[in-house]
Coordinates of C-alpha atoms and ligand atoms in Angstrom, one line a residue:
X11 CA 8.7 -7.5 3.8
X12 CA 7.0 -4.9 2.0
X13 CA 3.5 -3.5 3.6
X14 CA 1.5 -4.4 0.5
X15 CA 3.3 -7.5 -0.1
X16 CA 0.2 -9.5 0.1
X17 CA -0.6 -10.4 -3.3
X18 CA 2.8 -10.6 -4.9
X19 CA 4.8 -13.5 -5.1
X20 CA 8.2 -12.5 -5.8
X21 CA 10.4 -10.0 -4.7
X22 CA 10.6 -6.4 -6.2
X23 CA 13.8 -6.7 -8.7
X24 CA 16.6 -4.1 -7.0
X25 CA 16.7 -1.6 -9.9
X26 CA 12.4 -1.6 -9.7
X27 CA 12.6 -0.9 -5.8
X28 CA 15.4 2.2 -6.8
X29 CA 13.3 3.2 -9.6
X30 CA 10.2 3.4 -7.5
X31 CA 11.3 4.5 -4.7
X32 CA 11.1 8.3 -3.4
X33 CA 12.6 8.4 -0.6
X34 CA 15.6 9.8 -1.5
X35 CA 13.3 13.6 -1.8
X36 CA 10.3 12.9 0.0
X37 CA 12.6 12.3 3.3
X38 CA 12.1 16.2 3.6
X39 CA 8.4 16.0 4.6
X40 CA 8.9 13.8 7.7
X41 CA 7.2 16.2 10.2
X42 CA 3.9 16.6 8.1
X43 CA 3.8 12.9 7.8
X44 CA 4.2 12.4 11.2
X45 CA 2.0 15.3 12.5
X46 CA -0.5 14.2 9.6
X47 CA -0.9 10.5 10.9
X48 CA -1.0 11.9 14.8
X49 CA -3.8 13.7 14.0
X50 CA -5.8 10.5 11.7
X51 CA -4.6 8.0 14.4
X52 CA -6.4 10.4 17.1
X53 CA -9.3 10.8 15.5
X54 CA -9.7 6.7 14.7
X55 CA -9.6 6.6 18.6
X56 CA -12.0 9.6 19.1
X57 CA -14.7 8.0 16.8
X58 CA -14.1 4.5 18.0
X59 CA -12.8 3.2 14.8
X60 CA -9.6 1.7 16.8
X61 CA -9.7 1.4 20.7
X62 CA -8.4 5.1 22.2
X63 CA -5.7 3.0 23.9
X64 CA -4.5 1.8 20.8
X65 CA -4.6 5.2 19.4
X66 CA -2.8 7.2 22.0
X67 CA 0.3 4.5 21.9
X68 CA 0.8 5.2 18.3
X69 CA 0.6 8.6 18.4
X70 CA 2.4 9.0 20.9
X71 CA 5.3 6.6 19.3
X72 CA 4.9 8.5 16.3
X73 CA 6.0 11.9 18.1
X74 CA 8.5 9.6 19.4
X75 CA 9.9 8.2 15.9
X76 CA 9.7 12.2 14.8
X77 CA 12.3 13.2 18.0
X78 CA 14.7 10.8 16.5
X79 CA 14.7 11.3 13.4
X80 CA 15.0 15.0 14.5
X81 CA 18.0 14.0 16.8
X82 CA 20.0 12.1 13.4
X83 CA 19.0 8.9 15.0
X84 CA 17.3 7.6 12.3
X85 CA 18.3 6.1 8.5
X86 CA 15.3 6.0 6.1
X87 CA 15.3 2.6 4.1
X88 CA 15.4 3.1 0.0
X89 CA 13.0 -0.4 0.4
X90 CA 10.1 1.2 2.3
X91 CA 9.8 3.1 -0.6
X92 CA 8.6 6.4 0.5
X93 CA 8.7 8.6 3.4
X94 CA 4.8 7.4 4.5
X95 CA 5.7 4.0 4.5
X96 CA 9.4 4.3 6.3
X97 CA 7.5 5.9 9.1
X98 CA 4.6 3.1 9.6
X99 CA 7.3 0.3 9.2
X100 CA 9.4 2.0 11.8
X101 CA 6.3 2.1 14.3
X102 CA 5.5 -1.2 13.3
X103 CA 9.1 -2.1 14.7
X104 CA 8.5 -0.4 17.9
X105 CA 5.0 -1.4 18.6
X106 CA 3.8 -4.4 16.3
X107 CA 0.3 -5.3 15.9
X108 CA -1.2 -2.1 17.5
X109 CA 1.2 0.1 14.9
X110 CA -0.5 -1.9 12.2
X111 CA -3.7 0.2 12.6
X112 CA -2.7 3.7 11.6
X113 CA -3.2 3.2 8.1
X114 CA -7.3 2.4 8.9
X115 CA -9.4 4.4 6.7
X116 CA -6.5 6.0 4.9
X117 CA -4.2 5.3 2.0
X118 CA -1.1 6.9 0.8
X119 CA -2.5 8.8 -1.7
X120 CA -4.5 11.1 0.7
X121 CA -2.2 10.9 2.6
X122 CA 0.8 11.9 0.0
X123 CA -1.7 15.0 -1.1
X124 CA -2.1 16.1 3.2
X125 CA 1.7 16.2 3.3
X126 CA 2.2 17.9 0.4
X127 CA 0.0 20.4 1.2
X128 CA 1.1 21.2 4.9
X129 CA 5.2 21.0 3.7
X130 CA 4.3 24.2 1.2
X131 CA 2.2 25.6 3.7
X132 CA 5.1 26.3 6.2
X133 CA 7.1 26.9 3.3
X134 CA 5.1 29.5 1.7
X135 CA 5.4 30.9 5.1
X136 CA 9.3 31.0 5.0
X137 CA 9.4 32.5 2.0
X138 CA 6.7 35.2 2.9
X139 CA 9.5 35.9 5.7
X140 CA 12.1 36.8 3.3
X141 CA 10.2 38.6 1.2
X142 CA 8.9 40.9 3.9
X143 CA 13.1 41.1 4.5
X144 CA 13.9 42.3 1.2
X145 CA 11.1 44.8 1.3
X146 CA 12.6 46.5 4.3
X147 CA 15.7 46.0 2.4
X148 CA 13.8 48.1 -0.2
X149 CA 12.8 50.7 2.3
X150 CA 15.8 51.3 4.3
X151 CA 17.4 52.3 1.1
X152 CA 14.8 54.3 0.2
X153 CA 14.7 56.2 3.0
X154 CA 18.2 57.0 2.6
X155 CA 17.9 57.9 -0.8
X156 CA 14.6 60.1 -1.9
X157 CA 17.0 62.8 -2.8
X158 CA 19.3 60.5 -4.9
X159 CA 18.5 61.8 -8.5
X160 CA 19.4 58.8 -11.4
X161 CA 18.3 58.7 -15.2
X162 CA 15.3 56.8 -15.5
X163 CA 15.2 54.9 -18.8
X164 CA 12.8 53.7 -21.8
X165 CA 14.6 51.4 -24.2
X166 CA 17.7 51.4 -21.8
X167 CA 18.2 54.9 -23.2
X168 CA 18.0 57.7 -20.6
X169 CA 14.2 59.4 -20.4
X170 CA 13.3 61.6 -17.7
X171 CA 14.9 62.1 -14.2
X172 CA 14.2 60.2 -11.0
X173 CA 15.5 59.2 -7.9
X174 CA 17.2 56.2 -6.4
X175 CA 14.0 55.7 -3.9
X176 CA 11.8 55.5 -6.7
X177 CA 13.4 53.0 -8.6
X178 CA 13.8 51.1 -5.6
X179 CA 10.2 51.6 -4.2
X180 CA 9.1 50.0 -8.3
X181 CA 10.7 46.8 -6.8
X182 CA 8.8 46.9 -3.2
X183 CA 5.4 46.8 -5.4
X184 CA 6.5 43.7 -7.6
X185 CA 7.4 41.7 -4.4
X186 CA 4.6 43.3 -2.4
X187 CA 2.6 41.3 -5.5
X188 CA 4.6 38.6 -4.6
X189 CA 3.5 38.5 -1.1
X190 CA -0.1 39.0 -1.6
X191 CA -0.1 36.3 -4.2
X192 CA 1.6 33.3 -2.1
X193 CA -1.0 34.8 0.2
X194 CA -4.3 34.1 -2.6
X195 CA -2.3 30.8 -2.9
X196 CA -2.3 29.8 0.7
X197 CA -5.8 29.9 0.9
X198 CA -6.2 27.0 -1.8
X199 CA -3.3 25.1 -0.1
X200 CA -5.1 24.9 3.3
X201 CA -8.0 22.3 2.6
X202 CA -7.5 18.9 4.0
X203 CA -7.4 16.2 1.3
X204 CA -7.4 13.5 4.2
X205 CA -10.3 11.4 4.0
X206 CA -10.3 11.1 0.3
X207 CA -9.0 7.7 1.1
X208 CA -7.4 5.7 -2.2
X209 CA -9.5 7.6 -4.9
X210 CA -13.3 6.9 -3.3
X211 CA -13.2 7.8 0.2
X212 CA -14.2 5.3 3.0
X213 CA -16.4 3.3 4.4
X214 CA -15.3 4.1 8.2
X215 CA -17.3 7.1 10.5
X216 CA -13.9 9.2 10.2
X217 CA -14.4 12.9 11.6
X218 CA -12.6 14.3 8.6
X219 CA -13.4 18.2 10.1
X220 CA -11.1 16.8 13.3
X221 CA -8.3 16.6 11.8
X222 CA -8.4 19.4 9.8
X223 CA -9.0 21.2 13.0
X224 CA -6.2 19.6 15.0
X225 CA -3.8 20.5 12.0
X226 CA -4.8 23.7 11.2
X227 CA -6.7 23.7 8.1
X228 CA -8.9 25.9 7.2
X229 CA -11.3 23.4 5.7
X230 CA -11.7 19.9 4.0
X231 CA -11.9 18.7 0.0
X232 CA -15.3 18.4 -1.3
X233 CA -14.3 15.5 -3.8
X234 CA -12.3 12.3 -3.1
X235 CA -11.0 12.2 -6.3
X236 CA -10.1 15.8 -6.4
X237 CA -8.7 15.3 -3.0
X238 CA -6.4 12.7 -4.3
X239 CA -5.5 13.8 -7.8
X240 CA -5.4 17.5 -7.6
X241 CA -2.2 19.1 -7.6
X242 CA -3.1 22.9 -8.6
X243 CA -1.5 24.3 -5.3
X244 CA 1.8 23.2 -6.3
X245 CA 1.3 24.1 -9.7
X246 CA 0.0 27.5 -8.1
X247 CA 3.1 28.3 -6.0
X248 CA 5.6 27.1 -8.9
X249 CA 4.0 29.8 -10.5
X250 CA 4.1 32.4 -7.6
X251 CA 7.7 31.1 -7.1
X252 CA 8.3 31.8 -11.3
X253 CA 6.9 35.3 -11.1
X254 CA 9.0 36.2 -7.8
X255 CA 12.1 34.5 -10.0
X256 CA 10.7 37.3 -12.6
X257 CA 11.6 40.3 -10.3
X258 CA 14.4 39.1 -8.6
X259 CA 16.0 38.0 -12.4
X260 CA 15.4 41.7 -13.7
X261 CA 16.5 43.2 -10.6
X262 CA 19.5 41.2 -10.8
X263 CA 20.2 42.1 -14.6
X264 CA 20.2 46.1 -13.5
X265 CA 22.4 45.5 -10.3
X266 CA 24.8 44.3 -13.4
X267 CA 24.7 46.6 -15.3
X268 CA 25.1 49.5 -12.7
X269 CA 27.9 47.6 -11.7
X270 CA 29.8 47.5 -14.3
X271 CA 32.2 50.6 -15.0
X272 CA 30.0 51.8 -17.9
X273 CA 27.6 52.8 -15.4
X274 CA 29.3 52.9 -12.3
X275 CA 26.2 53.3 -10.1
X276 CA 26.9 51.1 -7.1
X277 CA 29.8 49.1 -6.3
X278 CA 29.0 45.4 -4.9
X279 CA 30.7 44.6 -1.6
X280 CA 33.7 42.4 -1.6
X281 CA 32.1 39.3 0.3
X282 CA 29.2 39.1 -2.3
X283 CA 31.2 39.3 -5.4
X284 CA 33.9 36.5 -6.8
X285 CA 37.1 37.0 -9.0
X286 CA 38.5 35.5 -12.1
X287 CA 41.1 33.0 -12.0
X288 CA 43.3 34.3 -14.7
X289 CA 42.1 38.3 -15.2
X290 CA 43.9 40.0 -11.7
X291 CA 41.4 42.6 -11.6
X292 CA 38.4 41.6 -11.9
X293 CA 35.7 41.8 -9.4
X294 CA 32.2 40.1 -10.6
X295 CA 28.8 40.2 -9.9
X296 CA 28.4 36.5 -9.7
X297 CA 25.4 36.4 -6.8
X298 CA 22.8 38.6 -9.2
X299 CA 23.9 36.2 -12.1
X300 CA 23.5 33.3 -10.4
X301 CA 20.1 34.4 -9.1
X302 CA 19.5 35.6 -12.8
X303 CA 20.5 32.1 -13.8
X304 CA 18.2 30.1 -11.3
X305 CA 14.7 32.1 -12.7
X306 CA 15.2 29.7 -15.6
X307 CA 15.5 27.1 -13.0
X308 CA 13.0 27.9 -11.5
X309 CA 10.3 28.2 -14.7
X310 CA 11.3 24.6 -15.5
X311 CA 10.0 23.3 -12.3
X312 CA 6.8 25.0 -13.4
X313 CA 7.3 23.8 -16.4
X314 CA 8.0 20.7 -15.4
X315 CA 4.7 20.5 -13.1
X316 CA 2.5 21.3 -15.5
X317 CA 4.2 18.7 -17.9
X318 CA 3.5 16.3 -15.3
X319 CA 0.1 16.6 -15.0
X320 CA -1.3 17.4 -18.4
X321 CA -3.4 14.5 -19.4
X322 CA -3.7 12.3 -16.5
X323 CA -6.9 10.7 -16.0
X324 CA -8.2 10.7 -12.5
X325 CA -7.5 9.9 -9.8
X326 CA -4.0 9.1 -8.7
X327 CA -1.1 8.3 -10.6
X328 CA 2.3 7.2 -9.9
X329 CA 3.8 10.1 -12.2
X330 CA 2.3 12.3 -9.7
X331 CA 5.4 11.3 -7.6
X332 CA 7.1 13.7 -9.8
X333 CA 5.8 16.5 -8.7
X334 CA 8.0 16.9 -5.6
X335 CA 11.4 17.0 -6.7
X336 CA 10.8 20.2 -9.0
X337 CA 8.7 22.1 -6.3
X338 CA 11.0 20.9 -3.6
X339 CA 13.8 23.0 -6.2
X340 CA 12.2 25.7 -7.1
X341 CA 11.1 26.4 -3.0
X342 CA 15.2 26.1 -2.2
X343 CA 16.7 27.9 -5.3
X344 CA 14.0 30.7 -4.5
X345 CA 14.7 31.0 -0.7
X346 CA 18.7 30.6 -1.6
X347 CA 18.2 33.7 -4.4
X348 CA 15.9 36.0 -1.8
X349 CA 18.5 35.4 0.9
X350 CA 22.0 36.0 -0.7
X351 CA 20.1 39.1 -2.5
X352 CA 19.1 40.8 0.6
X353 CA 22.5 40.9 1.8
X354 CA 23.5 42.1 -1.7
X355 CA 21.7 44.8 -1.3
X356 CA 22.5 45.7 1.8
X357 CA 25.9 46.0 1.4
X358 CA 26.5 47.7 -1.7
X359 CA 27.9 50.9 -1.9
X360 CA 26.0 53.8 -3.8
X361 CA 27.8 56.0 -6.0
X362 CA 25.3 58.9 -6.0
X363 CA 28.0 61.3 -8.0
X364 CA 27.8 58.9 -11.2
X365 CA 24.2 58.4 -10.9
X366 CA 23.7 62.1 -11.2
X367 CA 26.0 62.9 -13.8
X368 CA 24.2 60.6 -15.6
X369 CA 21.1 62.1 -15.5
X370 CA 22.7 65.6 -16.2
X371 CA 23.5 63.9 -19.6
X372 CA 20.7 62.1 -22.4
X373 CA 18.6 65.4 -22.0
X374 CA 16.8 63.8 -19.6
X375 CA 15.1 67.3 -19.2
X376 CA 13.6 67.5 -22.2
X377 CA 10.0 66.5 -21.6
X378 CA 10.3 69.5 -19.2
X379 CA 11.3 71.9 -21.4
X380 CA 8.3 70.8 -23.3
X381 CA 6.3 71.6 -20.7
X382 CA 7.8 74.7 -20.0
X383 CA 6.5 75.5 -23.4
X384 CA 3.3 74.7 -22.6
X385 CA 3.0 76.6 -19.7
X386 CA 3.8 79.4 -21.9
X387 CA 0.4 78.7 -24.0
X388 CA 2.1 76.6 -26.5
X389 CA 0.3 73.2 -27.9
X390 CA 2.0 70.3 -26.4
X391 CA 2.2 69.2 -30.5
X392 CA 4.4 72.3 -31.3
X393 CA 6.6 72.1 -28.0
X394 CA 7.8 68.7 -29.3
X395 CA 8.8 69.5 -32.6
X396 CA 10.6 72.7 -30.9
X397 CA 12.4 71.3 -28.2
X398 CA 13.1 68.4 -30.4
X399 CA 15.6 70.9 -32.8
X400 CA 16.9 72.1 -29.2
X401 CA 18.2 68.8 -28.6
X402 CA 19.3 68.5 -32.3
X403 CA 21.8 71.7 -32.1
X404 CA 22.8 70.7 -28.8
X405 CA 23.8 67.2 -30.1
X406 CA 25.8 69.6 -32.8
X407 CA 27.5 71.6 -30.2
X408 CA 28.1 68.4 -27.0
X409 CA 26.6 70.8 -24.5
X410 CA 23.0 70.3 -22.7
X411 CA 19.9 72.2 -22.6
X412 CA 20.5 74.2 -19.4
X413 CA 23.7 74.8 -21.0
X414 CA 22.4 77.1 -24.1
X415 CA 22.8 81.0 -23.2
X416 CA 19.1 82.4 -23.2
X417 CA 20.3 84.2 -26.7
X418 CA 20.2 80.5 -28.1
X419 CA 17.3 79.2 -26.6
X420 CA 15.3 82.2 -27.8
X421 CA 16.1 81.6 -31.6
X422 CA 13.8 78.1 -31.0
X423 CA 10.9 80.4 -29.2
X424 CA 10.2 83.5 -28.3
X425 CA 8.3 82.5 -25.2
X426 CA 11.5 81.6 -23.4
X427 CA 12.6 83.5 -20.6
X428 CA 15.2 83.6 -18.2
X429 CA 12.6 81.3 -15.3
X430 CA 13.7 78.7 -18.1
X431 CA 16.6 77.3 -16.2
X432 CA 15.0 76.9 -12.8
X433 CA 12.4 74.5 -14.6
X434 CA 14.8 72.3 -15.9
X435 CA 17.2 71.5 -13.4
X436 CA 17.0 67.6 -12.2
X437 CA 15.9 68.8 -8.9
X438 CA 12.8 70.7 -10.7
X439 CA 11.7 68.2 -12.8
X440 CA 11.7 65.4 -10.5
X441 CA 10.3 67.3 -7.7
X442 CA 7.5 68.8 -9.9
X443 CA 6.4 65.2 -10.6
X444 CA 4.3 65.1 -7.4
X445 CA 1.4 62.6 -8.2
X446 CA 0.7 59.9 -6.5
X447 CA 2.7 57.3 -7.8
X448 CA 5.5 59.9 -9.0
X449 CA 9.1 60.1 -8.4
X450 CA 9.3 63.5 -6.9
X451 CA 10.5 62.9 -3.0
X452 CA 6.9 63.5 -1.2
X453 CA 5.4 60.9 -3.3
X454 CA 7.6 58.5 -2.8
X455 CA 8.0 59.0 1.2
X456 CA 3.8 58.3 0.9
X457 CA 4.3 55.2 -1.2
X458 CA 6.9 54.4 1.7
X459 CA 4.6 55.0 4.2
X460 CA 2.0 52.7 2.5
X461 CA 4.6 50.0 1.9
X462 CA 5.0 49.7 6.0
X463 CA 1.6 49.6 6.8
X464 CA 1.4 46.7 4.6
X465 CA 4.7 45.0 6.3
X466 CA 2.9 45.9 10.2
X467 CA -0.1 44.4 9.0
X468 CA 1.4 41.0 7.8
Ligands
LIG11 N1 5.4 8.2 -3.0 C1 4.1 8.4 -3.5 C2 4.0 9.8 -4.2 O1 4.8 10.6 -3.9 C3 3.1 8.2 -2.5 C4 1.7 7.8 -3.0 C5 1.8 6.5 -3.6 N2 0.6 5.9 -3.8 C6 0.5 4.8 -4.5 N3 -0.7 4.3 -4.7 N4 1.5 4.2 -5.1 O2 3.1 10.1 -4.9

């Protein structure tokens, strides 16, 4: 028999109760649901809605039901629909009439929105976890290499100079975003939509700031049929999800590239890379494609969220049952990606020779030079075009800048002098790029320092 069986007068057809039924995904939020009637059930007692006696045998059956269903004692029935109605008819089983009284003064579409809302709350925290993982991922490495000079590019042509750290430390601040967002999104999360009742709240004395309390909101809706129909937190964490996708899927696309022999910057440990089944030598990237791969996963959930809810009229609606499935994705596909990346990174061997070499070669000096000429009371205007005809007969001849004698250099400007070479060399042009914010080693070991206040402070 089905809880709202009342008024019908024929079964559900089998292919109706499959089609209907979301059990299958919404299995996952058992705790919430059984946590989130505990606290309602306690409060109907507390405010003498349902005799405290009554109240303290259900919820204390409820945390009963939750220990088996923790222990694998439990199979959720496909007929009960969802997981809030699995859970009353199993404490209906246990404890008849009395169990019957939970759903006073509640219906299952505040009470979808409360579990909702408190299974992304522990799973933004999870995911705050691992992101505050990969950012001392991010530092260790720096640490180890503020020295480690690489070509820093425009265009994916070399540009100017930089280290290691400071390419690194550029992916601390996008997931220090990250974390700082899912934070701004928590706060929106954390209202208590219990209370909101079916669409128009309730009739009943309920102590709605109670339960909040006993659950750990930090407050309560301030419409009933917002309460019931709004699903912007989701929608808000697919996005924060999305954007953390962002990072991770460009990050992955340059662990690629410097991984394969062209560049030869890093080399990917064996037990995070895969082989080919026909080509003997091969050794590929496959965990930063995959998570490369999974962003666009991830964006259809968000996608697919907004999809969902574009157009529906208040308050609840059933295609608001879609909303889970997608989330409930794009949460596991971004905690799979953060975790298998971490360890990526941790393992992967740095090949600083290549990454210098390749900085020695593009002219990666050349805005220095430039500003060498300046120094010497030339317009930055003129500089250009000068150093620009450098690079030209140096093209001609396959050497670098610091490799013209002084003889050459002096047919471009008579300003040059022999201090010329010193203020060219990778380690003086990224070490002269001292600003806050700049590559040269200082800067970065304060941007460092910044980035762990903000991990000891979370
Ligand atoms: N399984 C439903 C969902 O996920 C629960 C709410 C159902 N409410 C209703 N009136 N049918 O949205």
């Amino acid at each position: 028999m089905k809880l709202w069986a009342g008024r019908f007068s024929k079964e559900t057809d089998a292919m109706m109760d499959d089609f209907n039924a979301s059990i299958r995904f919404d299995s996952r939020m058992y705790r919430q649901d059984i946590l989130g009637s505990a606290a309602h059930v306690r409060m109907l007692g507390a405010c003498g809605i349902i005799p405290p006696a009554d109240a303290e045998l259900i919820r204390k059956t409820l945390f009963e039901i939750l220990e088996d269903i923790e222990q694998g004692k439990i199979e959720f029935d496909q007929s009960a629909e969802d997981i809030h109605m699995n859970i009353e008819t199993l404490l209906i089983e246990r404890i008849g009439q009395v169990g019957k009284k939970l759903h006073t003064g509640r219906s299952r579409n505040d009470q979808v929105a409360l579990d909702f809302r408190m299974y992304i709350r522990d799973e933004i925290k999870n995911i705050k976890a691992l992101l505050a993982d990969m950012e001392q991922t991010l530092i260790k490495l720096s640490e180890s290499h503020l020295d480690t000079i690489m070509p820093g590019y425009t265009h994916l042509q070399r540009a100017q100079p930089i280290t290691l750290a400071h390419h690194l430390m550029a992916y601390f601040q996008m997931f220090r975003r990250d974390i700082e967002r899912l934070d701004d999104c928590y706060k929106r999360v954390n209202i208590m939509p219990l209370g909101s009742g079916a669409l128009a709240s309730t009739t009943y004395p309920i102590n709605r700031m109670m339960v909040a309390e006993e659950l750990g909101f930090d407050g309560i809706t301030e419409n009933s049929l917002d309460g019931v129909s709004d699903r912007d937190f989701a929608l808000e964490l697919a996005s924060c999800l999305s954007i953390i996708m962002v990072h991770l899927s460009r990050f992955s696309e340059e662990i690629i590239l410097w991984s394969s022999s062209e560049f030869s910057f890093i080399e990917l440990d064996d037990a995070y890379s895969t082989g080919s089944s026909i080509m003997p030598q091969k050794k590929n990237p496959d965990a930063a494609e995959l998570v490369r791969g999974k962003s666009g996963r991830v964006f259809g959930s968000l996608m697919a969220l907004l999809t969902v809810m574009k157009g529906l009229p208040l308050a609840y609606n059933k295609d608001m049952q879609e909303d889970k499935e997608s989330l409930f994705d794009a949460i596991d596909n971004v905690k799979s990606c953060l975790g298998i990346f971490i360890k990526m990174l941790d393992t992967m061997k740095i090949n600083k020779a290549n990454m210098r070499n390749a900085a020695k070669g593009g002219f990666t000096n050349a805005t220095d030079l430039a500003d060498y000429l300046v120094r010497k009371g030339i317009p930055f205007r003129d500089c250009h075009e000068i150093v620009g005809k450098m690079v030209a007969y140096c093209i001609g001849k396959k050497i670098g800048l610091e490799d013209m004698t002084i003889e050459e250099m002096r047919q471009f400007s008579e300003c040059i002098t022999e201090d010329v070479y010193e203020s060219i060399s990778l380690e003086a042009c990224v070490g002269g790029r001292k600003v806050p914010g700049g590559p040269a080693p200082e800067s970065v070991l304060a941007s460092i320092e910044s980035g762990k206040a903000f991990l000891d402070a979370l």
